XYZ file of C-alpha atoms in Angstrom:
644
model
C 0.000 0.000 0.000
C 1.424 3.390 -0.970
C 0.692 6.172 1.488
C 1.259 9.871 0.972
C 2.484 11.231 4.267
C 0.945 14.346 5.656
C 3.414 16.042 8.029
C 3.011 19.798 8.288
C 3.556 22.780 10.528
C 0.286 24.776 10.477
C -0.447 27.745 12.751
C 2.299 26.739 15.142
C 1.250 23.084 15.329
C 3.160 20.063 14.052
C 0.494 17.861 12.487
C 1.047 14.240 11.516
C -1.769 12.721 9.474
C -4.032 15.462 10.775
C -3.242 14.752 14.439
C -1.515 17.373 16.567
C 1.842 16.105 17.821
C 3.428 19.394 18.948
C 1.860 22.767 19.717
C 3.500 26.152 20.086
C 6.131 25.381 17.450
C 8.486 28.403 17.292
C 9.017 30.310 14.058
C 12.706 29.314 13.932
C 11.681 25.676 13.440
C 11.058 24.763 9.800
C 10.485 21.718 7.593
C 12.150 20.283 4.518
C 10.385 17.265 2.961
C 12.778 14.384 2.397
C 11.742 14.295 -1.260
C 13.467 17.653 -1.737
C 16.724 16.117 -0.469
C 16.640 13.274 -2.964
C 15.101 10.867 -0.448
C 11.763 9.116 -0.589
C 9.758 9.578 2.573
C 9.514 11.652 5.724
C 10.444 15.177 6.715
C 13.551 16.906 8.023
C 13.241 19.554 10.704
C 15.654 22.489 10.659
C 16.360 25.116 13.314
C 17.990 28.550 13.298
C 19.345 31.075 15.769
C 21.067 34.452 15.741
C 23.826 33.135 17.990
C 26.900 31.273 16.810
C 27.661 28.560 19.374
C 29.157 25.116 19.823
C 26.084 24.000 21.805
C 22.453 24.963 21.183
C 19.148 23.937 22.741
C 16.111 24.656 20.529
C 12.509 24.268 21.770
C 10.478 22.440 19.124
C 7.011 22.746 20.654
C 4.877 21.376 23.462
C 4.267 17.622 23.656
C 1.205 16.555 25.658
C -1.133 13.589 25.989
C 0.614 11.315 23.501
C 2.166 8.040 24.596
C 5.809 7.656 23.635
C 8.749 5.301 24.002
C 12.292 6.655 23.902
C 15.747 5.147 23.807
C 18.082 7.434 25.740
C 21.595 7.242 27.086
C 21.425 6.933 30.840
C 25.216 7.190 30.950
C 28.005 7.833 28.452
C 28.027 4.285 27.123
C 24.546 2.761 27.120
C 20.905 3.379 26.263
C 17.777 2.157 27.975
C 14.075 2.814 27.453
C 11.713 5.380 28.944
C 7.972 5.754 28.514
C 5.807 8.817 29.048
C 3.061 11.010 27.618
C 4.360 14.601 27.801
C 7.461 16.629 27.081
C 8.845 16.644 30.608
C 8.989 12.837 30.497
C 11.488 12.832 27.602
C 14.933 12.161 29.111
C 18.124 13.984 28.275
C 20.189 12.229 25.595
C 17.165 10.755 23.819
C 18.344 9.379 20.477
C 15.150 7.659 19.345
C 11.557 8.709 20.021
C 8.447 6.814 18.921
C 4.998 8.369 19.486
C 1.508 6.936 19.203
C -1.480 9.007 18.106
C -5.029 8.083 17.202
C -8.011 9.624 15.424
C -5.902 11.196 12.719
C -6.423 10.707 9.013
C -6.751 6.984 8.342
C -3.784 5.487 6.513
C -5.732 2.684 4.903
C -6.809 3.134 1.287
C -10.021 1.299 2.233
C -10.690 3.928 4.937
C -10.887 1.169 7.563
C -11.557 2.963 10.839
C -10.622 0.069 13.107
C -8.335 0.915 16.021
C -5.338 -0.578 14.249
C -5.819 1.682 11.271
C -6.625 4.767 13.322
C -3.276 4.527 15.107
C -0.385 6.517 13.667
C 3.179 5.871 14.766
C 5.596 8.771 14.428
C 9.344 8.369 14.828
C 11.700 11.239 15.659
C 15.362 10.624 14.814
C 17.892 13.269 15.940
C 20.759 13.069 13.453
C 24.277 14.112 12.616
C 24.170 17.455 10.797
C 27.568 18.525 9.535
C 29.914 18.748 12.515
C 27.036 18.653 15.004
C 25.293 15.785 16.725
C 21.658 16.168 17.790
C 19.663 14.695 20.662
C 16.214 15.247 22.142
C 15.149 16.165 25.671
C 12.167 17.620 27.501
C 11.773 20.509 29.912
C 9.430 21.437 32.767
C 7.151 23.335 30.347
C 6.511 20.085 28.444
C 8.490 21.387 25.486
C 10.372 18.918 23.379
C 13.867 20.318 22.835
C 16.544 19.632 20.256
C 20.126 19.829 21.491
C 22.952 20.407 18.994
C 26.574 20.101 20.110
C 29.926 19.891 18.360
C 32.152 18.925 21.292
C 34.705 21.584 20.301
C 34.356 25.199 21.466
C 35.849 26.422 18.186
C 33.315 24.549 16.020
C 30.198 26.705 16.043
C 26.938 27.173 14.164
C 23.759 29.220 14.217
C 21.543 26.203 13.600
C 21.041 23.162 11.420
C 19.337 22.310 8.146
C 18.621 18.612 8.783
C 19.318 17.751 12.437
C 16.007 15.916 12.971
C 14.073 13.465 10.810
C 10.394 12.575 11.241
C 8.500 9.745 9.606
C 5.062 8.242 10.291
C 2.772 5.392 9.329
C 0.419 2.684 10.563
C 3.055 -0.043 11.108
C 5.612 0.956 13.769
C 8.258 -1.528 12.664
C 7.958 -0.505 9.026
C 8.030 3.183 9.993
C 11.309 2.705 11.873
C 12.795 0.682 9.013
C 11.816 3.236 6.373
C 13.075 6.118 8.509
C 16.536 4.609 8.954
C 16.707 3.695 5.259
C 15.867 7.280 4.309
C 18.468 8.642 6.711
C 20.998 6.172 5.282
C 20.334 7.605 1.824
C 20.546 11.170 3.132
C 23.736 10.929 5.229
C 25.654 8.336 3.165
C 27.879 7.734 6.205
C 26.551 4.367 7.460
C 24.923 1.216 6.159
C 21.740 -0.508 7.230
C 22.058 -3.903 8.931
C 20.651 -5.781 5.951
C 23.576 -4.602 3.778
C 26.251 -5.915 6.159
C 27.942 -9.308 6.258
C 26.993 -11.153 9.441
C 29.953 -12.864 11.146
C 29.818 -16.622 11.654
C 29.866 -16.461 15.452
C 26.147 -15.651 15.469
C 25.217 -19.225 14.608
C 27.421 -20.967 17.173
C 27.662 -21.261 20.935
C 30.459 -19.283 22.535
C 32.354 -18.604 25.725
C 33.743 -15.247 26.888
C 36.450 -15.007 29.533
C 35.227 -11.786 31.172
C 33.016 -12.780 34.093
C 34.981 -16.021 34.481
C 38.342 -14.337 35.099
C 38.083 -10.576 34.546
C 41.616 -9.295 33.863
C 43.189 -12.350 35.505
C 42.541 -14.317 32.323
C 45.434 -16.485 31.158
C 46.195 -19.122 28.547
C 45.759 -21.849 31.152
C 42.396 -20.461 32.238
C 41.212 -20.546 28.631
C 42.208 -24.186 28.319
C 40.270 -25.047 31.482
C 37.157 -23.170 30.414
C 36.914 -24.708 26.961
C 37.566 -28.219 28.272
C 34.894 -27.801 30.941
C 32.192 -26.913 28.396
C 33.269 -29.643 26.002
C 33.159 -32.400 28.625
C 29.609 -31.400 29.547
C 28.342 -31.815 25.987
C 27.963 -28.161 24.974
C 31.233 -27.350 23.215
C 32.026 -23.719 22.536
C 32.674 -22.961 18.901
C 33.752 -19.377 19.422
C 35.879 -17.787 22.115
C 36.184 -14.148 23.163
C 39.396 -13.399 25.048
C 38.291 -10.316 26.902
C 40.277 -7.620 28.729
C 43.471 -8.944 30.316
C 45.569 -10.216 27.392
C 47.242 -6.953 26.384
C 50.519 -5.336 27.423
C 49.571 -2.387 29.610
C 51.192 -0.284 32.293
C 50.173 2.258 34.868
C 50.845 5.877 33.925
C 54.329 6.986 34.874
C 52.936 10.143 36.433
C 53.519 10.204 40.162
C 50.793 9.871 42.783
C 48.306 8.318 40.359
C 45.995 5.803 41.987
C 44.803 3.020 39.694
C 41.106 2.472 40.236
C 39.741 -0.980 39.434
C 36.039 -1.778 39.086
C 35.072 -5.406 38.438
C 38.559 -6.002 37.053
C 38.611 -2.991 34.733
C 41.960 -1.188 34.900
C 40.797 2.294 34.125
C 44.043 4.215 34.497
C 46.333 1.873 32.546
C 47.599 2.423 29.006
C 48.759 0.186 26.218
C 52.544 0.052 25.879
C 52.924 -2.627 23.187
C 50.803 -4.190 20.441
C 51.701 -7.743 21.443
C 50.177 -9.874 24.181
C 51.423 -9.854 27.788
C 53.492 -12.619 29.351
C 50.442 -14.683 30.422
C 49.831 -15.545 26.762
C 53.424 -16.236 25.793
C 54.865 -19.731 25.874
C 57.076 -19.889 28.940
C 56.309 -16.235 29.560
C 57.553 -14.507 32.699
C 56.528 -11.177 34.172
C 58.772 -8.395 32.906
C 60.022 -10.418 29.924
C 58.838 -10.525 26.324
C 59.016 -13.253 23.708
C 59.734 -11.650 20.342
C 58.935 -14.751 18.260
C 55.242 -14.473 17.256
C 54.968 -18.283 17.260
C 55.548 -18.195 21.019
C 52.957 -15.516 21.602
C 49.171 -15.418 21.192
C 49.524 -17.585 18.115
C 50.441 -20.686 20.105
C 47.348 -20.668 22.328
C 44.962 -19.698 19.508
C 46.144 -22.506 17.275
C 46.126 -24.962 20.152
C 42.533 -24.322 21.215
C 41.269 -24.335 17.648
C 42.876 -27.706 16.960
C 42.143 -29.324 20.323
C 38.633 -28.009 20.974
C 37.231 -27.489 17.493
C 36.886 -23.731 17.835
C 35.789 -22.024 14.649
C 36.378 -18.431 15.756
C 38.567 -16.631 18.271
C 38.014 -12.945 19.040
C 40.020 -10.691 21.335
C 39.055 -7.504 23.158
C 40.514 -4.039 22.760
C 39.296 -0.522 23.414
C 38.717 1.777 20.453
C 41.648 3.845 21.775
C 43.755 0.714 22.311
C 43.106 0.380 26.037
C 40.973 2.157 28.639
C 43.631 4.802 29.130
C 44.702 4.785 25.478
C 48.311 4.360 24.345
C 51.205 5.400 26.532
C 52.736 8.446 24.783
C 56.290 7.759 23.705
C 56.143 4.026 24.476
C 59.031 2.200 22.813
C 58.059 0.974 19.370
C 54.807 2.951 19.353
C 56.110 6.464 18.806
C 54.842 6.533 15.219
C 51.219 6.542 16.395
C 51.785 10.037 17.817
C 49.817 9.420 21.001
C 49.293 12.540 23.128
C 47.563 13.103 26.447
C 43.978 14.312 26.226
C 41.436 14.931 28.964
C 37.759 14.134 28.275
C 35.180 16.915 28.114
C 31.700 15.687 29.032
C 28.457 16.415 27.225
C 25.988 18.331 29.459
C 23.238 15.809 28.745
C 25.378 12.870 29.860
C 26.376 14.701 33.049
C 22.698 15.363 33.772
C 21.918 11.650 33.676
C 24.415 9.279 35.326
C 28.079 9.921 36.223
C 30.508 7.101 35.492
C 33.569 5.891 37.376
C 35.477 5.238 34.166
C 34.974 8.828 33.051
C 35.935 10.158 36.479
C 39.184 8.210 36.266
C 39.999 9.266 32.711
C 39.076 12.883 33.386
C 41.609 12.943 36.227
C 44.337 10.768 34.733
C 43.886 11.542 31.054
C 43.989 9.301 28.004
C 46.796 8.685 25.520
C 45.035 9.381 22.208
C 46.410 8.114 18.908
C 46.329 10.957 16.411
C 43.313 10.473 14.102
C 45.607 10.607 11.075
C 47.588 7.681 12.495
C 44.787 5.536 13.823
C 44.382 3.388 10.691
C 48.057 2.478 10.919
C 47.557 1.529 14.556
C 44.470 -0.609 13.884
C 45.980 -2.237 10.823
C 49.209 -3.197 12.571
C 47.351 -4.484 15.635
C 44.796 -6.433 13.600
C 47.404 -7.797 11.214
C 49.372 -9.171 14.162
C 46.206 -10.736 15.554
C 45.143 -12.195 12.200
C 48.591 -13.745 11.750
C 48.121 -15.350 15.163
C 44.879 -16.963 13.976
C 42.475 -14.480 15.566
C 39.262 -14.030 13.573
C 37.849 -10.810 14.983
C 37.793 -8.210 17.729
C 35.396 -6.871 20.324
C 35.993 -3.118 20.188
C 34.984 -1.551 23.490
C 34.780 1.885 25.170
C 33.739 3.427 21.845
C 31.787 6.414 23.136
C 34.891 7.870 24.794
C 35.633 9.466 21.425
C 32.810 11.989 21.777
C 34.625 13.516 24.762
C 37.927 13.956 22.887
C 36.901 16.041 19.882
C 38.323 19.391 20.995
C 41.145 20.279 18.644
C 40.122 17.650 16.083
C 37.053 19.295 14.566
C 34.642 18.090 17.242
C 33.007 14.870 18.374
C 31.495 13.931 15.025
C 34.758 14.483 13.174
C 36.970 12.421 15.483
C 34.406 9.627 15.752
C 34.036 9.395 11.997
C 37.801 9.327 11.437
C 38.227 6.531 13.963
C 35.323 4.520 12.573
C 36.498 4.864 8.994
C 39.902 3.583 10.063
C 38.375 0.742 12.064
C 36.080 -0.280 9.203
C 38.988 -0.327 6.769
C 41.160 -2.418 9.070
C 38.395 -4.931 9.828
C 37.681 -5.336 6.120
C 41.390 -5.825 5.386
C 42.302 -8.209 8.203
C 39.180 -10.195 9.131
C 37.383 -11.687 6.085
C 34.424 -12.877 8.181
C 33.741 -9.266 9.225
C 34.757 -10.171 12.756
C 33.881 -7.183 14.918
C 31.585 -6.592 17.910
C 30.839 -2.975 18.771
C 30.619 -2.329 22.515
C 29.927 0.631 24.828
C 28.895 2.361 21.631
C 25.347 3.695 22.036
C 25.844 7.157 20.650
C 24.627 8.323 17.284
C 28.041 9.767 16.442
C 29.175 6.169 15.998
C 25.964 4.552 14.781
C 25.636 7.021 11.910
C 29.322 6.487 11.037
C 29.474 2.689 10.841
C 29.566 1.053 7.425
C 31.249 -2.236 8.318
C 30.553 -3.544 11.815
C 27.488 -5.809 11.864
C 27.125 -6.702 15.577
C 26.483 -4.276 18.443
C 26.107 -4.956 22.144
C 22.508 -4.027 22.913
C 22.651 -2.953 26.557
C 24.692 -2.505 29.681
C 26.515 -5.614 30.891
C 25.210 -8.798 32.415
C 26.173 -8.183 36.041
C 26.219 -11.581 37.795
C 26.528 -10.092 41.302
C 23.951 -7.318 40.921
C 20.380 -8.553 41.493
C 18.914 -5.232 40.367
C 20.266 -5.682 36.853
C 18.626 -8.792 35.412
C 15.074 -7.698 34.606
C 16.446 -4.329 33.493
C 18.831 -6.117 31.142
C 16.128 -8.077 29.322
C 13.858 -5.051 28.963
C 16.703 -2.834 27.750
C 17.983 -5.198 25.072
C 14.477 -5.616 23.655
C 13.573 -1.918 23.471
C 17.052 -0.812 22.384
C 16.878 -3.350 19.555
C 14.021 -1.367 17.990
C 16.633 1.273 17.134
C 19.974 -0.540 17.173
C 18.624 -3.421 15.116
C 18.371 -1.191 12.061
C 22.137 -0.621 12.130
C 23.523 -3.966 13.293
C 22.489 -7.309 14.759
C 22.054 -6.639 18.479
C 24.173 -8.744 20.855
C 22.276 -9.391 24.102
C 25.526 -10.167 25.966
C 26.912 -13.207 27.744
C 25.349 -14.686 30.877
C 26.060 -17.361 33.501
C 24.355 -20.715 32.974
C 24.623 -21.491 36.704
C 22.926 -18.496 38.254
C 19.557 -17.654 39.881
C 18.565 -15.696 36.741
C 20.109 -18.128 34.255
C 16.866 -19.491 32.786
C 15.470 -15.962 32.503
C 18.506 -14.829 30.495
C 18.625 -18.022 28.450
C 15.001 -17.609 27.359
C 15.759 -14.088 26.159
C 18.778 -15.262 24.158
C 16.682 -18.012 22.606
C 14.405 -15.486 20.893
C 16.756 -12.498 20.600
C 18.265 -13.364 17.237
C 21.596 -12.748 18.942
C 24.744 -14.731 19.599
C 24.414 -17.217 22.469
C 27.419 -17.274 24.762
C 28.241 -17.602 28.432
C 30.982 -16.404 30.757
C 30.870 -19.316 33.197
C 33.816 -20.085 35.403
C 35.326 -23.469 34.522
C 33.280 -26.174 36.218
C 30.350 -23.859 37.016
C 27.741 -24.815 34.434
C 24.136 -25.921 34.177
C 24.362 -28.296 31.243
C 20.676 -29.171 31.347
C 19.932 -25.521 30.625
C 22.689 -25.130 28.037
C 21.506 -28.178 26.110
C 18.182 -26.412 25.562
C 20.101 -23.783 23.596
C 23.097 -25.599 22.132
C 23.103 -28.513 19.701
C 25.690 -31.299 20.134
C 27.871 -29.860 17.361
C 28.058 -26.476 19.113
C 25.638 -24.683 16.783
C 22.531 -22.815 17.915
C 19.078 -22.354 16.399
C 19.069 -18.599 16.062
C 16.015 -16.558 15.144
C 16.460 -14.460 12.016
C 15.735 -10.880 13.141
C 16.557 -8.665 16.098
C 14.123 -9.550 18.888
C 11.775 -6.627 19.608
C 8.774 -5.859 21.834
C 5.371 -6.706 20.404
C 3.227 -3.867 19.128
C 1.017 -3.810 22.242
C 4.096 -3.500 24.492
C 5.695 -0.550 22.738
C 4.301 2.127 25.040
C 3.630 0.237 28.262
C 6.334 0.155 30.944
C 7.038 -3.496 31.799
C 9.583 -2.535 34.455
C 7.560 -0.034 36.531
C 3.800 -0.142 36.074
C 3.294 -3.282 38.167
C 0.973 -4.958 35.660
C 2.460 -5.266 32.166
C 4.262 -8.211 30.643
C 7.077 -7.703 28.180
C 6.442 -9.769 25.071
C 9.281 -10.155 22.554
C 8.747 -11.489 19.029
C 10.998 -12.826 16.298
C 10.895 -14.882 13.110
C 12.276 -18.182 11.892
C 12.249 -19.303 8.289
C 8.746 -20.755 8.449
C 7.437 -19.798 11.907
C 7.332 -17.042 14.467
C 8.581 -17.127 18.054
C 7.270 -15.224 21.037
C 8.508 -14.861 24.606
C 6.767 -13.367 27.637
C 8.757 -11.930 30.548
C 8.007 -10.379 33.912
C 10.438 -7.446 34.109
C 8.703 -5.613 36.933
C 10.485 -4.332 40.017
C 13.591 -2.435 38.906
C 14.621 0.335 36.530
C 16.846 3.315 35.992
C 16.016 6.231 38.305
C 16.647 9.804 37.208
C 16.502 10.820 40.870
C 19.071 8.311 42.108
C 20.907 8.398 38.748
C 21.363 4.644 38.794
C 19.451 1.393 38.475
C 17.320 0.795 41.564
C 14.836 -1.740 42.890
C 11.538 0.064 43.331
C 9.527 -3.056 44.202
C 11.428 -5.736 46.118
C 8.586 -8.236 45.723
C 6.888 -7.649 42.360
C 3.616 -9.499 41.906
C 2.846 -12.105 39.312
C 1.642 -10.419 36.148
C -0.514 -11.876 33.408
C -1.391 -10.959 29.873
C -2.671 -12.303 26.584
C -0.715 -13.902 23.766
C -1.907 -13.759 20.165
C -0.611 -15.086 16.885
C -0.689 -11.513 15.577
C 1.932 -10.596 18.190
C 4.457 -12.031 15.723
C 4.327 -9.007 13.509
C 5.672 -10.462 10.261
C 3.960 -13.857 10.358
C 2.172 -13.240 7.068
C 5.526 -12.901 5.317
C 6.402 -16.572 5.864
C 2.889 -17.943 5.278
C 2.089 -19.807 2.060
C 0.001 -18.184 -0.622
C -3.697 -18.379 0.150
C -3.187 -18.743 3.909
C -6.472 -18.219 5.775
C -4.909 -17.067 9.047
C -5.038 -20.372 10.945
C -2.067 -20.818 13.302
C -0.765 -23.687 15.384
C 0.798 -22.507 18.648
C 3.198 -24.643 20.682
C 3.946 -23.688 24.288
C 7.493 -24.391 25.458
C 6.534 -24.793 29.117
C 3.122 -26.346 28.591
C 4.140 -28.517 25.683
C 0.676 -28.213 24.149
C -0.539 -27.405 20.669
C -3.274 -24.817 20.217
C -5.102 -23.682 17.146
C -5.704 -19.957 16.834
C -6.750 -17.534 14.154
C -4.292 -14.745 13.408
C -6.765 -12.093 14.536
C -7.879 -13.828 17.762
């Protein structure tokens, strides 16, 4: 069905399909239809000011009495969801906003006035506009505001031509898809997920060393972990060697205290491309084996041959390590690393402070010059590829937005780094082996043409009981947005853990990689065998898992009554999961995740075949809507009409 969109500003009101979305729209807010920019659908919003600044906040109009769902950054690194119905409910650092309105002009050519066809879904996407990055936020007057910032005091503007994109329609998933595709055509700086090569790890079971060892990981620990999973009948076919394998040192500045959180060495810097002594054959602290065959290569080749691993990835930060590269380190002088001190975005500071940023703000970061960063990545990745490594997990990515001063701003430095990273991945890892992590800012998302997998939420925290329901809700809602850019990765988990089955069920329908971070010997093989086939492969759903249409605007973490339902597709069937996520969420008052109901009640809801939004696409021609439903827990078959 072809629909002519009707998005207009009339008498100070932003109207979408005849329904008021914003009122009191200022005169310095104007529209440019996407068709005038060579695109197909939707509308760009521009803003102007008399002042030339590096940071602007523009009121767009008053938002009232419309349900919305937003994806916002609650800290520098990660997004989560927020629901509301007025402007003041829109959090700072909102990067994706979906609104629901009814009683507007019907979108159906048959003029069907059913509820489904009276509902219009409108998506707001704050974009990259030149050297400026946009985000949305609300204020106490219920105004929706657009924030533009360059991250460099010398990079200034009086406004923006295309900092915000709006699209609308009757199918929320199609609206989001079409909006991102139009923005892809407009910006020409990133690629949609469907155009990217998916790495092979997605279809196999894996093991990550992080929560098993943190930075104490060693070659011997890797041997123990892989053997433990293999003996139990769920062999890992990919391995991620997380933080702890690199050669790092504490800053040589005096009186610097190294702060460590959950094994993360925040004030250390990379001082050599090669692995540390723990991964060198016969390695000893303070000594280095120069023969590559005695380095990482020996353990990678060993575990591939002995345990049937298909893929080995290793971790590194986008700046090399948490604290970057040690300036002047022997053999690394040609990367021209210099000390830089992060400058925080006001929106991020308003939400949640972060220990990593506190440490780096005090101690500084050794930043590879943007003109040298491809050489750094290429030499690092070439060494790893020669050792048999198949890909990298590139972490701490959003730190770049704080380092743009002197380099043309946050957008400029991020784009230079991502172009270099993309080129190196393409050159060194034929399977497109890269996982993007701590990377939920639009500076990076709208600059990524190569990477096809993105971590979808904050970490799995095995020792933090507040985190588990939040994790499942966050990955599902974030995937509405992130899933248009890359395949969301719902993170590792522990198979032997009070929340293990909860996490495992989410991974089963998430369309994501399935991997654990169990300590050797600490496994629930009965649970793992529900996910992992004997050959180490997994039955992965085809799409990013996302909330069902009726869950888009309810709050399954706070309202005390709503289920979270997540849907996905297989080749011939749909899958649907229902989760109780009540009891915990991010608090803008406490500026952290908190338990707001220590004993959440049992919640109930309805399940329908139509909850699987794309079921018609896999049905045979002439299908009458009859569905057979199989319940995993109940083990029963039900017959249901699609519209029941």
